[in-house]
PDB file of C-alpha atoms and ligand atoms in Angstrom:
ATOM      1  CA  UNK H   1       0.000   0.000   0.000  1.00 46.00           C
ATOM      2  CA  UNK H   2       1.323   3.784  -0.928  1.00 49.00           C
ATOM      3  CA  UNK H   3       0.860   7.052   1.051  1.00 57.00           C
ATOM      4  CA  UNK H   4       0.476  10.099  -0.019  1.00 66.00           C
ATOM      5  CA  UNK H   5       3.047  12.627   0.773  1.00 58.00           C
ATOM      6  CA  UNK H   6       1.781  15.541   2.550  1.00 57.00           C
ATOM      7  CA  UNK H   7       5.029  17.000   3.147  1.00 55.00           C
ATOM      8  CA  UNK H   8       5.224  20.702   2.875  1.00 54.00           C
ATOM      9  CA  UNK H   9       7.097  20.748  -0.407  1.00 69.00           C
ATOM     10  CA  UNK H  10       4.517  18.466  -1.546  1.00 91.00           C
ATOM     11  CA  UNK H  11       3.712  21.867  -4.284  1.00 95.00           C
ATOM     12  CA  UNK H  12       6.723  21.563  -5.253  1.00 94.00           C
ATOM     13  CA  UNK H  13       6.874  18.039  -6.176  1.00 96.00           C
ATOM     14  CA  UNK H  14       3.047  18.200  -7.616  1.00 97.00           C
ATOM     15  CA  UNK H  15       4.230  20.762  -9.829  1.00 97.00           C
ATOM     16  CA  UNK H  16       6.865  19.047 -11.054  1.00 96.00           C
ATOM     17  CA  UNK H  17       4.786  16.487 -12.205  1.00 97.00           C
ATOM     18  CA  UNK H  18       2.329  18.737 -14.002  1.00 97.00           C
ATOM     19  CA  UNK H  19       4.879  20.483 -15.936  1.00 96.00           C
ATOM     20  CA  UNK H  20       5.968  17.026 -17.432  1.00 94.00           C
ATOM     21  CA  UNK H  21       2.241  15.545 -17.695  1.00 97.00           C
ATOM     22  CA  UNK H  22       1.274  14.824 -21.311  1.00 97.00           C
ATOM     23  CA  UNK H  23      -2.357  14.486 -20.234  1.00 98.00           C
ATOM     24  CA  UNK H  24      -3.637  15.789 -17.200  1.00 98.00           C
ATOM     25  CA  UNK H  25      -7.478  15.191 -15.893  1.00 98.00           C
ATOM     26  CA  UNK H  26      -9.037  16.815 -12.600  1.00 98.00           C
ATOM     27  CA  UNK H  27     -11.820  15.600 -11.243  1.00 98.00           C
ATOM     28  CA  UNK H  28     -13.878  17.733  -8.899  1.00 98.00           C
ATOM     29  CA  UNK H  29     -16.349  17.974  -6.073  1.00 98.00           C
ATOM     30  CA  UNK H  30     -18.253  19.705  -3.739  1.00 96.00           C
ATOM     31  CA  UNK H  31     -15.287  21.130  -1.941  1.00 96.00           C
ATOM     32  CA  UNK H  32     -13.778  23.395  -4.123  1.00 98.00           C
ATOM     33  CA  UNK H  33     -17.075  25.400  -4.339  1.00 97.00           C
ATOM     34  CA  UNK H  34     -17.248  25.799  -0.649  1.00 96.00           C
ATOM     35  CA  UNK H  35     -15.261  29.205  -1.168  1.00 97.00           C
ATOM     36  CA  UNK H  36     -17.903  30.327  -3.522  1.00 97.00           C
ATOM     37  CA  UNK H  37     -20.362  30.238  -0.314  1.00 94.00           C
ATOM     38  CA  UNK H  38     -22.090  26.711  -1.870  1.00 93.00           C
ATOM     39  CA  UNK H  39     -21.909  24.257   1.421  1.00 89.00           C
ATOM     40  CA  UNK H  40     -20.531  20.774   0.246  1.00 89.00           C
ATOM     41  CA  UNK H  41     -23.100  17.902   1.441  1.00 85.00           C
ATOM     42  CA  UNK H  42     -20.300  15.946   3.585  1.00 83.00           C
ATOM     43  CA  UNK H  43     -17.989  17.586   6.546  1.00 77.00           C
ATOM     44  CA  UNK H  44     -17.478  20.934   8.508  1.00 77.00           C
ATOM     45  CA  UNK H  45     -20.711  22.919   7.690  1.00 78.00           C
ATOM     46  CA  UNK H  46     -22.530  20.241   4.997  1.00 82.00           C
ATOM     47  CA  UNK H  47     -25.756  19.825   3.998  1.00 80.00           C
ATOM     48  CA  UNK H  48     -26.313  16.377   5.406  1.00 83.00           C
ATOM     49  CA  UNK H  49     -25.393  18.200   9.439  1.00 84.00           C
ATOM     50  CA  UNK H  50     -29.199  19.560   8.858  1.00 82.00           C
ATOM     51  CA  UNK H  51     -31.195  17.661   6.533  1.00 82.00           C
ATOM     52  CA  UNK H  52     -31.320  13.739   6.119  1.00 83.00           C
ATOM     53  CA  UNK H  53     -29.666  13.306   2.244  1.00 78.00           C
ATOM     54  CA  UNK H  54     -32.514  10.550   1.670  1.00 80.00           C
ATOM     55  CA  UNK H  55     -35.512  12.424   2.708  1.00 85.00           C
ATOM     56  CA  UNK H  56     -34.785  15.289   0.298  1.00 90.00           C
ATOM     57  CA  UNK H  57     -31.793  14.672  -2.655  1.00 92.00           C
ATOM     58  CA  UNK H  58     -33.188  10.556  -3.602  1.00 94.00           C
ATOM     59  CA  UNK H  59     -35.285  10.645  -5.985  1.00 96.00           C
ATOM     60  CA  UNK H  60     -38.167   8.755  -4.394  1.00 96.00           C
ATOM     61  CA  UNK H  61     -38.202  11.513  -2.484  1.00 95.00           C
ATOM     62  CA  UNK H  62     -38.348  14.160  -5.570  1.00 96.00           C
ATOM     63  CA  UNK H  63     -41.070  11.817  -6.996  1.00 96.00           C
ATOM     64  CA  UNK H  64     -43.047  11.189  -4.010  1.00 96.00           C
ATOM     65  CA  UNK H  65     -43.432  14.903  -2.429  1.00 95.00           C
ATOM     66  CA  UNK H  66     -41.629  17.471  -5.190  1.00 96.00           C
ATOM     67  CA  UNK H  67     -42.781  20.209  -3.203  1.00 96.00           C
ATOM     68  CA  UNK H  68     -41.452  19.588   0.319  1.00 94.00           C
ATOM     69  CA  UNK H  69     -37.817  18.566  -2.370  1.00 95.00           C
ATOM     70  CA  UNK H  70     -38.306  21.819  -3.762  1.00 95.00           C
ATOM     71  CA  UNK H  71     -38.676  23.887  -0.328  1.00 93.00           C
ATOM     72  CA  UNK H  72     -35.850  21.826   1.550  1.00 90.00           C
ATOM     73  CA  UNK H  73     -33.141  21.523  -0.796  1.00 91.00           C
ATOM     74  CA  UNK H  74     -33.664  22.574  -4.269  1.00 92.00           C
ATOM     75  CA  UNK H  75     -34.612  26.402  -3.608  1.00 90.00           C
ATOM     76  CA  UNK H  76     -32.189  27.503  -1.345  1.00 87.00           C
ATOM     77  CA  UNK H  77     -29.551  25.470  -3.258  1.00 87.00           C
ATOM     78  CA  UNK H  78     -30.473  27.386  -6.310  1.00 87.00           C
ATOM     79  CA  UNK H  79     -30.285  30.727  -4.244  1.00 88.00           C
ATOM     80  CA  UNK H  80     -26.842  29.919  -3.393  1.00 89.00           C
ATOM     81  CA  UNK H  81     -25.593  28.978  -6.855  1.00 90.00           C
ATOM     82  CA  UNK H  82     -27.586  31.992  -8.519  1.00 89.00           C
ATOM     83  CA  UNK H  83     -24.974  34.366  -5.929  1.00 91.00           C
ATOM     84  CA  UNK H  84     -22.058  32.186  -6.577  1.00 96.00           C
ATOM     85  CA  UNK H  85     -18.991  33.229  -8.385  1.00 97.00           C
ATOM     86  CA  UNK H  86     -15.550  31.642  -9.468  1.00 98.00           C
ATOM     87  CA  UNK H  87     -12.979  31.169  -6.612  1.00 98.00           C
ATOM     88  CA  UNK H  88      -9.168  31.281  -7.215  1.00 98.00           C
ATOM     89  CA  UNK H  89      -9.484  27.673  -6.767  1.00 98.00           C
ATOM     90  CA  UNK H  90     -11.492  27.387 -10.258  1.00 98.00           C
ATOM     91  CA  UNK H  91      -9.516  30.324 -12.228  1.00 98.00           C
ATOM     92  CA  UNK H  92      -6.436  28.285 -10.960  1.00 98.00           C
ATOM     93  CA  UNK H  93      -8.140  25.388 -13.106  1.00 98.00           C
ATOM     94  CA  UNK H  94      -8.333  27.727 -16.003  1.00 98.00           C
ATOM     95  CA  UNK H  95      -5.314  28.896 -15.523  1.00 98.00           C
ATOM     96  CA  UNK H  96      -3.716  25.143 -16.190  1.00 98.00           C
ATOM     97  CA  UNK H  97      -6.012  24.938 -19.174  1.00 98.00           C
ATOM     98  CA  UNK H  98      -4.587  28.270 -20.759  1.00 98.00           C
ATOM     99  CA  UNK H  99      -0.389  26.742 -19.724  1.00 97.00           C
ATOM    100  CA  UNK H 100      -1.278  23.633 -22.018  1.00 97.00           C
ATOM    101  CA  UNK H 101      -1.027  21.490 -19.053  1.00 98.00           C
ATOM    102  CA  UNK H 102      -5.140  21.096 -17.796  1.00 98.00           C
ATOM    103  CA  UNK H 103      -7.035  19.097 -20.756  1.00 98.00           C
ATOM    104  CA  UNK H 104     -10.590  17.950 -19.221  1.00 98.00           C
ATOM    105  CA  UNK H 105     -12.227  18.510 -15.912  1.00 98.00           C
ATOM    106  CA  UNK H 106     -14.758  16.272 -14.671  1.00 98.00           C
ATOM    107  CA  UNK H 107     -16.941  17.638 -12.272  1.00 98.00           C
ATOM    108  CA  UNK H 108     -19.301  16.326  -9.329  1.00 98.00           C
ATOM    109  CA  UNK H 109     -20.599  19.751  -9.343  1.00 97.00           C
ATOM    110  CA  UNK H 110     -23.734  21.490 -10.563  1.00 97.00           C
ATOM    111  CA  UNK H 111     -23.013  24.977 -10.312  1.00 96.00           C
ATOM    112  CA  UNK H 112     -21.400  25.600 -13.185  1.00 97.00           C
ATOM    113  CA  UNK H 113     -18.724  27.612 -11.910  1.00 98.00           C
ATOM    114  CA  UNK H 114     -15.452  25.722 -14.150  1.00 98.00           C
ATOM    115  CA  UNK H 115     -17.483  26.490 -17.292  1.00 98.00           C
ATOM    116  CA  UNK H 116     -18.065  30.188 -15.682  1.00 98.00           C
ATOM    117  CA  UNK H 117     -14.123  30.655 -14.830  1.00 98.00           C
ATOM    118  CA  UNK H 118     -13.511  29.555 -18.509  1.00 98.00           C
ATOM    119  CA  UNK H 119     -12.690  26.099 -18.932  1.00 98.00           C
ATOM    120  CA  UNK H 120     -13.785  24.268 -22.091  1.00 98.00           C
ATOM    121  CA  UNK H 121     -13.506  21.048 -21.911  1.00 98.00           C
ATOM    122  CA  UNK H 122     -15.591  20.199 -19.026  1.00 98.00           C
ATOM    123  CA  UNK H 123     -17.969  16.890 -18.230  1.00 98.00           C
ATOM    124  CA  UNK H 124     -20.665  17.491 -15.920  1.00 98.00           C
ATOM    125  CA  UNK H 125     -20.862  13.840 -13.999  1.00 98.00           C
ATOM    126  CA  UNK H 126     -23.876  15.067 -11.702  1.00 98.00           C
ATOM    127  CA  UNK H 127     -25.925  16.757 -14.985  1.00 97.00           C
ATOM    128  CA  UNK H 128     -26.528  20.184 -13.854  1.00 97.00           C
ATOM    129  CA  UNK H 129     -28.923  23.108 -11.954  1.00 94.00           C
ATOM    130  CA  UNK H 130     -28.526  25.711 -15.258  1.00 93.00           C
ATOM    131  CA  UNK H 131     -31.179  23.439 -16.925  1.00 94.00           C
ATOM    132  CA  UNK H 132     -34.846  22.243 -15.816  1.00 96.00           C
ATOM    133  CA  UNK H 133     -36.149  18.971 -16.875  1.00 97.00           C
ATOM    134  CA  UNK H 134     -40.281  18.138 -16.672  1.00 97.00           C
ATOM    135  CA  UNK H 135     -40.908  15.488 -15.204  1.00 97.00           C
ATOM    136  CA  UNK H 136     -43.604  14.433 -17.768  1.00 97.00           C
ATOM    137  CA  UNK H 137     -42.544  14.986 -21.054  1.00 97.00           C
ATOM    138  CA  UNK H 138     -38.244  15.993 -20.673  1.00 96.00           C
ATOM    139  CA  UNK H 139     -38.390  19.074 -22.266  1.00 96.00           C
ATOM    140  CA  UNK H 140     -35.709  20.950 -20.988  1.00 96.00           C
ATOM    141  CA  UNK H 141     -35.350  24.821 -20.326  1.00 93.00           C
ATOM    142  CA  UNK H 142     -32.925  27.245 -18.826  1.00 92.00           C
ATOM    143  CA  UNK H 143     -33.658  27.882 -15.077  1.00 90.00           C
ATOM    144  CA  UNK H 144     -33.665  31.489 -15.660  1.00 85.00           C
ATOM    145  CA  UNK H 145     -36.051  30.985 -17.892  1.00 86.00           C
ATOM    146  CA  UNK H 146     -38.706  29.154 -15.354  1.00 88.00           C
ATOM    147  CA  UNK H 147     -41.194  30.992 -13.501  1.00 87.00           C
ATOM    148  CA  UNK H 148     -40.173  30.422  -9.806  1.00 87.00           C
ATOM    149  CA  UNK H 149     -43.228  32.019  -8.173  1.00 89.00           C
ATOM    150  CA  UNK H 150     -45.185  28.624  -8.177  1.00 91.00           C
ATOM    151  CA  UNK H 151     -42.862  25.622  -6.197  1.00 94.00           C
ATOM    152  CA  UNK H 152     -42.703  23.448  -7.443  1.00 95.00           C
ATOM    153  CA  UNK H 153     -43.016  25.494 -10.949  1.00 95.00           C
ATOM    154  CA  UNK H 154     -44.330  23.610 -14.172  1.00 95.00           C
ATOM    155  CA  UNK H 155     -43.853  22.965 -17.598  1.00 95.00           C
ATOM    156  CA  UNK H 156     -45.687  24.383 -20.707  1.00 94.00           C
ATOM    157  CA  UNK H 157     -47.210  20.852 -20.474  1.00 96.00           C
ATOM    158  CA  UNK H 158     -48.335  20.684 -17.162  1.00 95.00           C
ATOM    159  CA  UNK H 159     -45.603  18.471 -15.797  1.00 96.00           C
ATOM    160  CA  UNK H 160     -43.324  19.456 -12.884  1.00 97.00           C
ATOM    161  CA  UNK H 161     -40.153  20.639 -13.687  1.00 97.00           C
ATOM    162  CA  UNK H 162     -36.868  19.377 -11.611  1.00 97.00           C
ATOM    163  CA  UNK H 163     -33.324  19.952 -12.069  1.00 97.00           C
ATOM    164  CA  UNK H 164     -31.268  18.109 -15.118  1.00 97.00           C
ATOM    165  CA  UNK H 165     -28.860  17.187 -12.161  1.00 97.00           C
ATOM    166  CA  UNK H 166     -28.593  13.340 -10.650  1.00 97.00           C
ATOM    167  CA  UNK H 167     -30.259  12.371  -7.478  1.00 96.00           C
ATOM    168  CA  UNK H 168     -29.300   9.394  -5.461  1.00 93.00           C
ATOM    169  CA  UNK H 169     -30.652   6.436  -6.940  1.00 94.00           C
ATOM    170  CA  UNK H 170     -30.414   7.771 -10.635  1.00 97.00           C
ATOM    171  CA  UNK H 171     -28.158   6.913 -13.214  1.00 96.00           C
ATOM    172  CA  UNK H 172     -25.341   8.590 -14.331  1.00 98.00           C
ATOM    173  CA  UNK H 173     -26.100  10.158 -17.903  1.00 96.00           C
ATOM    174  CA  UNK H 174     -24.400   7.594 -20.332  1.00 97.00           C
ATOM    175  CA  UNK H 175     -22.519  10.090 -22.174  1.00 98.00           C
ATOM    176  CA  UNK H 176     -20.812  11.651 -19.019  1.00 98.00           C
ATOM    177  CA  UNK H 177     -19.734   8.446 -17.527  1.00 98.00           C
ATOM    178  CA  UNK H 178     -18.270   7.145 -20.854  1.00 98.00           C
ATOM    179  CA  UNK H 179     -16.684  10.447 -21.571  1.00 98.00           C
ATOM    180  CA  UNK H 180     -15.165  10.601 -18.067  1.00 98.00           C
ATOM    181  CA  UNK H 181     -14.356   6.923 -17.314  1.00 98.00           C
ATOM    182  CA  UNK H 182     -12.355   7.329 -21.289  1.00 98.00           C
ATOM    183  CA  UNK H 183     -10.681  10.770 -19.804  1.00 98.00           C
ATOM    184  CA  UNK H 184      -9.239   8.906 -16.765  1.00 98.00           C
ATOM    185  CA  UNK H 185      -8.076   5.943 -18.452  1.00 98.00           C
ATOM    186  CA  UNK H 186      -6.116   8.287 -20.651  1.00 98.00           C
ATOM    187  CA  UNK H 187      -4.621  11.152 -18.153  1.00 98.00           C
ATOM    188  CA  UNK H 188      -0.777  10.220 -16.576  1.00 97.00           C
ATOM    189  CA  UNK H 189      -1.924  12.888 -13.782  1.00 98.00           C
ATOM    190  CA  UNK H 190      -5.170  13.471 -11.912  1.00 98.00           C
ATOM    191  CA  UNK H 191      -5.768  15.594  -9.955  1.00 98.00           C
ATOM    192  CA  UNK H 192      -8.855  15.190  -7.132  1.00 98.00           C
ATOM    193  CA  UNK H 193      -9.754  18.334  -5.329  1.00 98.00           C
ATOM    194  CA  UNK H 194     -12.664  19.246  -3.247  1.00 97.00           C
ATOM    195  CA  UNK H 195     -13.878  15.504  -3.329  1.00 97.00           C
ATOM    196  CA  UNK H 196     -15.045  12.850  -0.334  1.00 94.00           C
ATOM    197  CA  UNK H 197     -14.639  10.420  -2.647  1.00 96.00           C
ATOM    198  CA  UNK H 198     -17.766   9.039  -1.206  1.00 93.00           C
ATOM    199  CA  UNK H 199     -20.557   8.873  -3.938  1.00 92.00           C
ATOM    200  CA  UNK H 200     -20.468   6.061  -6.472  1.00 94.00           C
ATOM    201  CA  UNK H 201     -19.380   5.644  -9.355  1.00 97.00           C
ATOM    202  CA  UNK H 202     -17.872   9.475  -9.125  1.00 98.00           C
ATOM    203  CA  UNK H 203     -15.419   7.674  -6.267  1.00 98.00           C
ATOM    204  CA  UNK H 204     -14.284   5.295  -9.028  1.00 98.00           C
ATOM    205  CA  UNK H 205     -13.050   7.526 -11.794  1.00 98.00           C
ATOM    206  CA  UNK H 206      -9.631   7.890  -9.795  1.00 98.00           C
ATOM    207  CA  UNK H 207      -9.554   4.161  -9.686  1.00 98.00           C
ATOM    208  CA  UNK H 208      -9.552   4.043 -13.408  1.00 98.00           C
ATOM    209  CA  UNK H 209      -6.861   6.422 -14.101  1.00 98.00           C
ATOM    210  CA  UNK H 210      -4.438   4.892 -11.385  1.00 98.00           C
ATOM    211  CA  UNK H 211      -5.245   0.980 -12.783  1.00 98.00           C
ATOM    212  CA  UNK H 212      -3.896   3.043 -15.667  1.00 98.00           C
ATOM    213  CA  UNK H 213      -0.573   4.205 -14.497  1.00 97.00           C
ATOM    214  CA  UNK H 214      -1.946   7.515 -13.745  1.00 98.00           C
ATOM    215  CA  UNK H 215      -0.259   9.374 -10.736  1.00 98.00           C
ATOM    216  CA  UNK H 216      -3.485  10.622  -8.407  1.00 97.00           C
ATOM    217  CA  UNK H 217      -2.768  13.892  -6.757  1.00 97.00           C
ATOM    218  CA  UNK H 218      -5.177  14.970  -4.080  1.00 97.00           C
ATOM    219  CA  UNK H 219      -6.143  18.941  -2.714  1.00 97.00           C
ATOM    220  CA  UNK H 220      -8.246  18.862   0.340  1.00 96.00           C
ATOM    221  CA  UNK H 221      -8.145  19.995   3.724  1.00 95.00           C
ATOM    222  CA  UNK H 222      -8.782  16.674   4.484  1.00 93.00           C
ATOM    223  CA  UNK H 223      -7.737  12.887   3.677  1.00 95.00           C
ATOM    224  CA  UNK H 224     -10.257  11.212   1.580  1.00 96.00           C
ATOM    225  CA  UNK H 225     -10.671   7.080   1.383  1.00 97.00           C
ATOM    226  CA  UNK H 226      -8.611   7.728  -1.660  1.00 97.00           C
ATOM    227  CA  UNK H 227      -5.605   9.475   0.744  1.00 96.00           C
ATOM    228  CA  UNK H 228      -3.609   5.725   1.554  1.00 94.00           C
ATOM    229  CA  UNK H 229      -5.300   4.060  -1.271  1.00 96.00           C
ATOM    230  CA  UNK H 230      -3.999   5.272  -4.441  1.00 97.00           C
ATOM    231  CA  UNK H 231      -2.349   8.878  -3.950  1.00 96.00           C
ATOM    232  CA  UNK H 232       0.778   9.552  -4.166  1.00 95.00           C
ATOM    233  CA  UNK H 233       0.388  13.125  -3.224  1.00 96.00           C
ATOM    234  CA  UNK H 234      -2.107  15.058  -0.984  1.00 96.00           C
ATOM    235  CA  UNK H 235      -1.471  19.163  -0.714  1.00 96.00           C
ATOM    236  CA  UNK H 236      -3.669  19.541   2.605  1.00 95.00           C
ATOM    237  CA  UNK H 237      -5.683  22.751   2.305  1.00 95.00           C
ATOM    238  CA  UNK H 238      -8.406  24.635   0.127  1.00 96.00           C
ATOM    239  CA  UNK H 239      -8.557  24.181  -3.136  1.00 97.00           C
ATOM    240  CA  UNK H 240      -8.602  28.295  -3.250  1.00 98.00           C
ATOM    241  CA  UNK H 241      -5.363  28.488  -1.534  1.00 96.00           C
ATOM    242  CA  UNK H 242      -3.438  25.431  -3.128  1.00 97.00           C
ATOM    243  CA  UNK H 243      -4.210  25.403  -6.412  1.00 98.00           C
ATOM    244  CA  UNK H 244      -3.253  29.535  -7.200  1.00 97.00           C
ATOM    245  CA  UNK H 245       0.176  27.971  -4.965  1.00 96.00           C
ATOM    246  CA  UNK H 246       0.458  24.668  -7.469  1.00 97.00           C
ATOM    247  CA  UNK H 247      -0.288  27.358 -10.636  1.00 98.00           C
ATOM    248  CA  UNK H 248       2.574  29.729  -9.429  1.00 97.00           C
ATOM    249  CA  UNK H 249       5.327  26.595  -8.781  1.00 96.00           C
ATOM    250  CA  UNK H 250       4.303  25.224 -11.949  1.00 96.00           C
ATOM    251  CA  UNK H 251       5.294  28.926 -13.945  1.00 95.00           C
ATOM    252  CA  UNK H 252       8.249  28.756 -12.058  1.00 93.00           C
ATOM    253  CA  UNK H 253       8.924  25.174 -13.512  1.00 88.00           C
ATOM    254  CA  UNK H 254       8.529  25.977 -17.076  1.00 87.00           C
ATOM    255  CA  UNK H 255      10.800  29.206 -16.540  1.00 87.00           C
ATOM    256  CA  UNK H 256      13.758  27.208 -15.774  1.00 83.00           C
ATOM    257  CA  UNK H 257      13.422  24.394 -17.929  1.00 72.00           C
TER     258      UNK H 257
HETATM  259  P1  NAD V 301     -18.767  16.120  -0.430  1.00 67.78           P
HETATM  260  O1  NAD V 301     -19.758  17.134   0.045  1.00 67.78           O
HETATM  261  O2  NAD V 301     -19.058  14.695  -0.165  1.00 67.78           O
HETATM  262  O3  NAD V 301     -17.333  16.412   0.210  1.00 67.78           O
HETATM  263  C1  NAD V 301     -16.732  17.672   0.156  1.00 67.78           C
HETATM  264  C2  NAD V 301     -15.228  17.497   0.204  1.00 67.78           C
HETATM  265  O4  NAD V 301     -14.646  18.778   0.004  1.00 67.78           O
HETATM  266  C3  NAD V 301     -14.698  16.964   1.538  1.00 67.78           C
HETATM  267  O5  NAD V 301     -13.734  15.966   1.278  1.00 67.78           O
HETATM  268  C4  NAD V 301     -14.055  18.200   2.192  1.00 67.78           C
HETATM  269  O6  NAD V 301     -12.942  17.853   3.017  1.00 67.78           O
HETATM  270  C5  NAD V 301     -13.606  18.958   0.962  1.00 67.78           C
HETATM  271  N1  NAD V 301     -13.460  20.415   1.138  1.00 67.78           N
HETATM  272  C6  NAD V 301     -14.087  21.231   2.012  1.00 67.78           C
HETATM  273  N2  NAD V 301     -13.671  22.497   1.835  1.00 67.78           N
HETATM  274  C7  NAD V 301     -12.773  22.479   0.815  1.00 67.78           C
HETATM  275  C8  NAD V 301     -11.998  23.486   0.167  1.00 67.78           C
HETATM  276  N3  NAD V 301     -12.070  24.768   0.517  1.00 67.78           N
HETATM  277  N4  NAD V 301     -11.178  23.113  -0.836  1.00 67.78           N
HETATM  278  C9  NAD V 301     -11.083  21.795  -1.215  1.00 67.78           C
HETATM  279  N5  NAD V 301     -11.794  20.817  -0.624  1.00 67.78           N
HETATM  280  C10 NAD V 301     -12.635  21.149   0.375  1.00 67.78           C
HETATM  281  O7  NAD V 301     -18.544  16.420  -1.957  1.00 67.78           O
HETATM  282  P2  NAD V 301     -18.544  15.448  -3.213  1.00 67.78           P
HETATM  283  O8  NAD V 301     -17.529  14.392  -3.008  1.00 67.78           O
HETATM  284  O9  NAD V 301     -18.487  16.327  -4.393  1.00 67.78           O
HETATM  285  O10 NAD V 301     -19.951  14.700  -3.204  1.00 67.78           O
HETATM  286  C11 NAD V 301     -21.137  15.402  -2.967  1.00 67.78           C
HETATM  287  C12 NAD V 301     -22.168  15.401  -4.083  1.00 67.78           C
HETATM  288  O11 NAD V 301     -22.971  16.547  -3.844  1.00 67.78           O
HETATM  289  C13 NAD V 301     -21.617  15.577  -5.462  1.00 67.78           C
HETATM  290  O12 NAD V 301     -22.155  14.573  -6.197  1.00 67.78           O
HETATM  291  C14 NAD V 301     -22.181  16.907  -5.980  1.00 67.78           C
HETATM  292  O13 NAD V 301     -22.976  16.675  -7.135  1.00 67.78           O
HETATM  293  C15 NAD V 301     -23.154  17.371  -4.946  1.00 67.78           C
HETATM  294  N6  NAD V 301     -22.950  18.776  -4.525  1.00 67.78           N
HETATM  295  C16 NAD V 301     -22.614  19.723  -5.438  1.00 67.78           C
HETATM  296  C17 NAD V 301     -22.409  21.026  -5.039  1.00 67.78           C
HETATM  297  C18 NAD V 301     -22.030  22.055  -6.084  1.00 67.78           C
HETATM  298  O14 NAD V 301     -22.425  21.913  -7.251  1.00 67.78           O
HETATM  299  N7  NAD V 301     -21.249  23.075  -5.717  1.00 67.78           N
HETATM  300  C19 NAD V 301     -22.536  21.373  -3.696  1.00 67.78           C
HETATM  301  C20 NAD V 301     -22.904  20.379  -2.770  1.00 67.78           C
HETATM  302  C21 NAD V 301     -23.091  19.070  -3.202  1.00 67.78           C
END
């Protein structure tokens, strides 16, 4: 069994790595929101501390009572995300992308904040809250675009509309999972950040890349079940601190070689 390094020149040695990476793959989560003011669900100050996960975010639960889903989680999550800007933790992200050395992010996430600090390539594993879906007949719409006054609001149709986003118990959209389990058998680096490494089969895309000879490098203030599993390094701390650190040590890498 490996362990991760969490020494303190840990940036130093992640960047290192990046600089040489031909193909390098983060995968996100929860965490590296939670300086955007978006609570993760797990942890200090989550979700799950107030509300039971399975009486509100299964999708029994969205099918059998959509209101009470809609007052308990889905209204005040959108408030949140409507308020919710780009850290330096996702412009870091971008930043990688524009040095040639970032090529996909796969997110947990349904905020849309990578897309929003300018990444391109990015694979939203969870679907997302920027779209509504009714619940009768899929149409789909922009969540600007529905009227909010009603909860829980309706299609043209009739139906009710939820979010295009995955609740426990659903699948993950085929497309996404191929797209992201092909990204992580590809990468020689990914990087984790802002993840529990909890949910399934998110927890398993890391698996992939490392039964691939990908080196797994880990940002959270926290070790994850992933920590003495399969990384090799974990820079302890927020994603909005460590990755603008990683982005400078990495400039300073590709100045001197
Ligand atoms: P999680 O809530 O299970 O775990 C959050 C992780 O982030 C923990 O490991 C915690 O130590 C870490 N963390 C806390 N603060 C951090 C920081 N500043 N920088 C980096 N890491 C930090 O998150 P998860 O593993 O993504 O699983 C939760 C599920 O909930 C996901 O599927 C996601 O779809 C959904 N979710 C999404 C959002 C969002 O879109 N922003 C918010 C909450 C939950």
């Amino acid at each position: 069994m490996q362990k991760a390094s969490i020494m303190p020149d840990s940036i130093e040695q992640a960047a290192k790595l990046l600089a040489h990476a031909k193909t390098v793959v983060a995968l996100t989560g929860a965490g590296i929101s939670v300086e955007s003011g978006i609570p993760p669900f797990r942890g200090k100050g989550g979700l799950w501390e107030k509300i039971d996960p399975m009486t509100v975010a299964h999708i029994d639960a969205l099918e059998n009572n959509p209101e009470r889903v809609w007052n308990v989680l889905i209204k005040d999550m959108k408030i949140k995300l409507d308020n919710a800007k780009p850290n330096p933790g996702h412009t870091g992200l971008f930043e990688l992308e524009r040095l040639g050395i970032l090529n996909t992010v796969i997110t947990q996430n349904v905020d849309g904040l990578h897309q929003r600090a300018g990444n391109r390539d990015v694979i939203e594993f969870h679907g997302t809250f920027a779209r509504q879906r009714c619940m009768d007949c899929d149409k789909c719409m922009d969540t600007s675009q529905v009227d909010l006054s009603t909860i829980p609001p309706v299609c043209t149709c009739g139906g009710i509309l939820r979010p295009d986003a995955v609740f426990f118990g659903e699948m993950i959209p085929h497309e996404a999972l191929i797209n992201a389990q092909r990204a992580a058998a590809a990468c020689d680096i990914m990087l984790v950040v802002g993840t529990s490494a909890m949910v399934q089969p998110a927890a398993t895309i890391p698996f992939i890349a490392r039964d691939n000879n990908a080196v797994v490098i880990e940002i959270n203030p926290e070790p994850t079940p992933l920590t003495s599993r399969i990384s090799t390094l974990l820079l302890m701390g927020g994603a909005g601190t460590m990755i603008p650190r990683l982005v400078q040590q990495i400039r300073n890498q590709l100045e001197t070689t």
